[in-house]
Tab-separated table of C-alpha atoms in Angstrom:
chain	number	residue	atom	x	y	z
A	43	UNK	CA	-0.032	-0.086	-0.104
A	44	UNK	CA	1.552	3.221	-1.079
A	45	UNK	CA	2.054	6.070	1.663
A	46	UNK	CA	0.012	9.116	1.494
A	47	UNK	CA	2.212	12.292	0.786
A	48	UNK	CA	2.470	14.760	3.641
A	49	UNK	CA	1.994	18.311	2.668
A	50	UNK	CA	4.332	20.036	5.262
A	51	UNK	CA	4.564	23.742	4.773
A	52	UNK	CA	8.179	24.553	5.818
A	53	UNK	CA	9.255	27.371	3.987
A	54	UNK	CA	8.689	30.866	5.007
A	55	UNK	CA	8.066	34.030	2.822
A	56	UNK	CA	7.963	37.575	4.538
A	57	UNK	CA	6.564	40.735	3.137
A	58	UNK	CA	6.002	44.171	4.361
A	59	UNK	CA	2.633	45.969	4.776
A	60	UNK	CA	1.108	48.901	6.640
A	61	UNK	CA	-0.790	48.182	9.866
A	62	UNK	CA	-3.941	49.056	8.021
A	63	UNK	CA	-3.156	46.351	5.387
A	64	UNK	CA	-2.251	43.839	8.049
A	65	UNK	CA	-5.532	44.576	9.757
A	66	UNK	CA	-7.429	44.439	6.584
A	67	UNK	CA	-5.966	40.977	5.652
A	68	UNK	CA	-6.676	39.790	9.255
A	69	UNK	CA	-10.443	40.797	8.697
A	70	UNK	CA	-10.724	39.248	5.541
A	71	UNK	CA	-9.060	36.175	6.582
A	72	UNK	CA	-11.571	35.769	9.657
A	73	UNK	CA	-14.648	36.529	7.419
A	74	UNK	CA	-13.350	33.481	5.055
A	75	UNK	CA	-12.841	31.369	8.288
A	76	UNK	CA	-9.094	31.213	7.252
A	77	UNK	CA	-5.698	31.744	9.028
A	78	UNK	CA	-3.867	34.698	7.740
A	79	UNK	CA	-1.278	32.544	6.270
A	80	UNK	CA	-3.659	30.429	4.454
A	81	UNK	CA	-5.417	33.609	3.270
A	82	UNK	CA	-2.499	35.060	1.831
A	83	UNK	CA	-1.318	31.889	0.322
A	84	UNK	CA	-4.739	31.365	-1.621
A	85	UNK	CA	-4.811	35.032	-2.686
A	86	UNK	CA	-1.501	34.928	-4.068
A	87	UNK	CA	-2.277	31.423	-5.791
A	88	UNK	CA	-5.498	32.821	-7.249
A	89	UNK	CA	-7.529	30.207	-5.240
A	90	UNK	CA	-11.327	30.900	-4.754
A	91	UNK	CA	-11.858	32.370	-1.303
A	92	UNK	CA	-15.408	32.402	-0.146
A	93	UNK	CA	-16.531	34.410	2.842
A	94	UNK	CA	-18.765	32.753	5.206
A	95	UNK	CA	-22.192	34.066	5.948
A	96	UNK	CA	-22.931	35.475	9.702
A	97	UNK	CA	-25.797	34.260	11.569
A	98	UNK	CA	-27.649	37.380	10.610
A	99	UNK	CA	-27.010	36.996	6.901
A	100	UNK	CA	-28.340	33.392	7.148
A	101	UNK	CA	-31.622	34.516	8.910
A	102	UNK	CA	-32.100	37.155	6.250
A	103	UNK	CA	-31.657	34.404	3.554
A	104	UNK	CA	-34.126	32.206	4.995
A	105	UNK	CA	-36.720	35.161	5.506
A	106	UNK	CA	-36.153	35.810	1.705
A	107	UNK	CA	-36.963	32.329	0.883
A	108	UNK	CA	-40.225	32.518	2.885
A	109	UNK	CA	-41.229	35.812	1.123
A	110	UNK	CA	-40.587	34.130	-2.256
A	111	UNK	CA	-42.986	31.226	-1.284
A	112	UNK	CA	-45.519	33.549	0.117
A	113	UNK	CA	-45.816	35.748	-2.874
A	114	UNK	CA	-45.983	32.812	-5.379
A	115	UNK	CA	-49.085	31.601	-3.210
A	116	UNK	CA	-50.618	35.119	-3.169
A	117	UNK	CA	-50.175	35.318	-7.168
A	118	UNK	CA	-52.063	31.761	-7.245
A	119	UNK	CA	-54.965	33.085	-5.223
A	120	UNK	CA	-55.536	36.015	-7.503
A	121	UNK	CA	-54.790	34.096	-10.804
A	122	UNK	CA	-58.567	34.054	-11.986
A	123	UNK	CA	-59.750	37.239	-10.523
A	124	UNK	CA	-56.934	39.662	-11.221
A	125	UNK	CA	-54.412	38.456	-13.781
A	126	UNK	CA	-52.470	41.809	-13.676
A	127	UNK	CA	-52.099	41.539	-9.896
A	128	UNK	CA	-50.952	37.863	-10.446
A	129	UNK	CA	-48.338	39.034	-12.987
A	130	UNK	CA	-47.113	41.758	-10.652
A	131	UNK	CA	-46.764	39.389	-7.707
A	132	UNK	CA	-45.161	36.815	-9.861
A	133	UNK	CA	-42.508	39.187	-11.008
A	134	UNK	CA	-41.669	40.276	-7.414
A	135	UNK	CA	-41.442	36.593	-6.497
A	136	UNK	CA	-38.894	36.096	-9.465
A	137	UNK	CA	-36.802	39.132	-8.319
A	138	UNK	CA	-36.568	37.767	-4.956
A	139	UNK	CA	-35.533	34.445	-6.210
A	140	UNK	CA	-32.963	35.985	-8.912
A	141	UNK	CA	-31.526	37.908	-5.799
A	142	UNK	CA	-31.263	34.712	-3.751
A	143	UNK	CA	-29.508	32.874	-6.434
A	144	UNK	CA	-26.806	35.690	-6.415
A	145	UNK	CA	-25.894	34.516	-2.917
A	146	UNK	CA	-24.712	31.025	-4.468
A	147	UNK	CA	-22.209	32.653	-6.611
């Protein structure tokens, strides 16, 4: 059975930056749930870095999903009586859905 390669990081790279730049890098690394070292390495290697949502952002996302479903139901209620209102409600639901899909990118 072949042994797995161990990827040990043993070489150091240093660079100078201002205090503000360092703080900014630390904040961005924290948002992405990465160490400063990992964040800098991934940035330098053009790896995709995804910021994690806060609890508040997740709650807003869930609320928007609920709104989308509610507006679809409202549109269904008025389908026969007021087609214009149904169309407007569907447009709003679709706008919410498009906004939610932008979160996935």
